[in-house]
Tab-separated table of C-alpha atoms in Angstrom:
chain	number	residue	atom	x	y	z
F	1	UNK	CA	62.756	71.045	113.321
F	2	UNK	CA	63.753	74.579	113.844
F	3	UNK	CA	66.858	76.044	115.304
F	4	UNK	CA	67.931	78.777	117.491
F	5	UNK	CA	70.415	81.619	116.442
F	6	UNK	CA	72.355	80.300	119.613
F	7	UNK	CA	71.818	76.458	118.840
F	8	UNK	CA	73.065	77.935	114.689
F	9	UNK	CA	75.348	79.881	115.981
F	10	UNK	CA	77.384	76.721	118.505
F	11	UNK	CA	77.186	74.791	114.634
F	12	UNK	CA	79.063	77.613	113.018
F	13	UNK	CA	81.788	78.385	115.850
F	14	UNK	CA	82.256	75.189	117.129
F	15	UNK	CA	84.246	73.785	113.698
F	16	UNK	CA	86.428	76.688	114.079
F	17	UNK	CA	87.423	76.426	117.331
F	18	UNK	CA	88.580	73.623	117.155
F	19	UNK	CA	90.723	74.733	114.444
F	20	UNK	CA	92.450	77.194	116.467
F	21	UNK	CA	93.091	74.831	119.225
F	22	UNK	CA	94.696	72.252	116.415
F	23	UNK	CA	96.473	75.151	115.172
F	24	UNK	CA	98.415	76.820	117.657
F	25	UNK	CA	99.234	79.900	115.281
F	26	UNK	CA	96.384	80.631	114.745
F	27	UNK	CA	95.350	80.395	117.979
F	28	UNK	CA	97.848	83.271	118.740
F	29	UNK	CA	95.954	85.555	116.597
F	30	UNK	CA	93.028	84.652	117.620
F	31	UNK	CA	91.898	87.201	120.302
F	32	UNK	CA	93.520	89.968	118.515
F	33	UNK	CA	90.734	88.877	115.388
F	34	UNK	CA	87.993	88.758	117.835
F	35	UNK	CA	88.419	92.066	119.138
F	36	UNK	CA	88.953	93.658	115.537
F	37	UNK	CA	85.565	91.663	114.670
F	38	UNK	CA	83.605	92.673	117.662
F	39	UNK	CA	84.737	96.523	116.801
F	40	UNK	CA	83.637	96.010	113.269
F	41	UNK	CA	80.593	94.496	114.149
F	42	UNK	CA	79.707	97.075	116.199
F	43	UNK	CA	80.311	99.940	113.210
F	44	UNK	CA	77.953	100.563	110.557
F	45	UNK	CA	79.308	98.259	107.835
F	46	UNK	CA	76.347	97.573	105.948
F	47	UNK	CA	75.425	94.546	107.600
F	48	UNK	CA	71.707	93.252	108.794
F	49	UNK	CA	72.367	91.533	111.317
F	50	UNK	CA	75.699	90.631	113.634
F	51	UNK	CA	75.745	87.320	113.770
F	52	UNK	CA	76.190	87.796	109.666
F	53	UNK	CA	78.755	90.520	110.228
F	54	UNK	CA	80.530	87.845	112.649
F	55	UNK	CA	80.290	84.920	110.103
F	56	UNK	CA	81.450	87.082	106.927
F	57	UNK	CA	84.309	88.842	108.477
F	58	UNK	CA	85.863	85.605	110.170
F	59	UNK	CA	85.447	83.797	106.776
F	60	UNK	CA	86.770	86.726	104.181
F	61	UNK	CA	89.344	87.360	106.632
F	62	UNK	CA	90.934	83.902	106.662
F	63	UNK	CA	91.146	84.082	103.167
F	64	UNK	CA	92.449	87.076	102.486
F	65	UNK	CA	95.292	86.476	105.021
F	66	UNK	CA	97.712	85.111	101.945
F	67	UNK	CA	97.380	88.876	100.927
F	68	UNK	CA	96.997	90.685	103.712
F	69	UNK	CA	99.244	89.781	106.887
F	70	UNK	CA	97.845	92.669	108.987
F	71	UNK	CA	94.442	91.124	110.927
F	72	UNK	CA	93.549	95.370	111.018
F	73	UNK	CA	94.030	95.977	108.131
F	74	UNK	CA	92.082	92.963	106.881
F	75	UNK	CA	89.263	93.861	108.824
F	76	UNK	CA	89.097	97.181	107.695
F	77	UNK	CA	89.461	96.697	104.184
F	78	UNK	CA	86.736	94.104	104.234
F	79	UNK	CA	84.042	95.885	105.882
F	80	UNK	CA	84.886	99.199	103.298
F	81	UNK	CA	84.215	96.526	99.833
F	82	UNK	CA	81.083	95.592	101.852
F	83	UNK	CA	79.406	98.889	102.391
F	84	UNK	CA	80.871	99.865	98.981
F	85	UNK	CA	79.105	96.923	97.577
F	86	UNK	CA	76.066	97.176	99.351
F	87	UNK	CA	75.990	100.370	98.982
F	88	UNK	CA	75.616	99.842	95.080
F	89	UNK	CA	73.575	96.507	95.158
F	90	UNK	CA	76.462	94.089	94.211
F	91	UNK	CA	77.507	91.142	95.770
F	92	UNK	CA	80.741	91.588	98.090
F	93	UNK	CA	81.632	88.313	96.818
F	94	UNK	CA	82.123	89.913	93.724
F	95	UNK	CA	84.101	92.957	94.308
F	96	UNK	CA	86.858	90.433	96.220
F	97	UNK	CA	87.233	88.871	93.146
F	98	UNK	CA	88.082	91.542	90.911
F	99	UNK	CA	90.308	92.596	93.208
F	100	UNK	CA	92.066	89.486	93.770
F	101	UNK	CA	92.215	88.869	89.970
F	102	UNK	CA	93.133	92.894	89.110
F	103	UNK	CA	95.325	93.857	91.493
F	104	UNK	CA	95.932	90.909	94.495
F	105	UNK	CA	94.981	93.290	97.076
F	106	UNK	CA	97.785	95.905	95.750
F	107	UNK	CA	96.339	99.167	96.982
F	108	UNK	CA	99.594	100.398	94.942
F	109	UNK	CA	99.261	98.357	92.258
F	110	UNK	CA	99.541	99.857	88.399
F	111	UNK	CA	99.154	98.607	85.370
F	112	UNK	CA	100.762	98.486	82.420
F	113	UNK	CA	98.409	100.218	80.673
F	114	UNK	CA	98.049	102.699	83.461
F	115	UNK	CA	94.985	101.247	85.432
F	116	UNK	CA	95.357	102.139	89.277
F	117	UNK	CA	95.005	100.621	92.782
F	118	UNK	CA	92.991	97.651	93.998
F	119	UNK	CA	90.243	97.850	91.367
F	120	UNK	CA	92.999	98.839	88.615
F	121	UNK	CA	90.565	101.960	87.702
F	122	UNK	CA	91.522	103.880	84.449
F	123	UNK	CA	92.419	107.313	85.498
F	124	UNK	CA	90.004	108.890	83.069
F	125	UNK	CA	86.848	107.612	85.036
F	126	UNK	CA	87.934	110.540	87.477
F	127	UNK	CA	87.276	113.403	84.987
F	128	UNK	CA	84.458	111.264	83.910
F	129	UNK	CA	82.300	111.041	86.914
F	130	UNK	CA	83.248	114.630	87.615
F	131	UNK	CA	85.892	113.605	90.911
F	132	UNK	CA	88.900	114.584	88.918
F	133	UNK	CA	90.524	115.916	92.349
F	134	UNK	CA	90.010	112.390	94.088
F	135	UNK	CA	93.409	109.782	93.952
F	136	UNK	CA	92.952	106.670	92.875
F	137	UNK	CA	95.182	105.150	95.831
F	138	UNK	CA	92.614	106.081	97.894
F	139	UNK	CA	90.728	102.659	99.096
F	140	UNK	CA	87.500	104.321	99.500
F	141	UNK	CA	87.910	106.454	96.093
F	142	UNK	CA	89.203	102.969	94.100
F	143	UNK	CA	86.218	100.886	95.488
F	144	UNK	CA	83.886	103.631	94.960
């Protein structure tokens, strides 16, 4: 038996609607997320297709909300680790983990032994790889 994308698609949504409607604070947020999903849908994030760009985001959001209050921010932040990732051939998956583990989403976060922002990156990678000029702080710099 073989499904549709939109007969998929009504399996996947339908469980989380009636979430929201069970949960009336998240409800509230809810078309807020939407329209921060739809506009990073629509951006070149690395994904194939949108309906996996719709599924990812909703999910990685949700659980990143312990760490990161801000839906925009979430959003952002999540479709950054997955070009970064793809962009290297790693797993997304992955790169959440470390950070949660390193840093717990801490874009200011620094170690005791001096390791910096989300990835806790050792400032001498900079001179390493020849960026010595970049900052560490930097999301896009740390993830790279």
């Amino acid at each position: 038996m073989r499904f549709s994308i939109i007969q998929l698609a009504a399996v996947v949504t339908l469980p989380l609607l009636a979430m929201a409607a069970a949960d009336p604070a998240r409800a509230s947020t809810d078309p807020q997320l939407r329209q921060l999903l739809k506009e990073a849908i629509e951006s070149d994030s690395g994904f194939e297709d949108r309906f996996d760009a719709q599924v990812w985001l909703l999910d990685m959001s949700r659980r990143l909300e312990k760490f990161i209050e801000e839906p925009k921010m979430r959003i952002e932040l999540l479709k950054l680790i997955h070009y970064e990732a793809r962009r290297v051939g790693i797993e997304p998956e992955l790169v959440l983990a470390v950070i949660e583990v390193e840093s717990r989403f801490d874009e200011f976060a620094i170690s005791v032994a001096g390791a910096r922002g989300l990835m806790q990156i050792m400032p001498f990678w900079l001179n390493e790889i020849g960026i010595s000029d970049q900052n560490l702080f930097k999301i896009r710099t740390n993830l790279r």
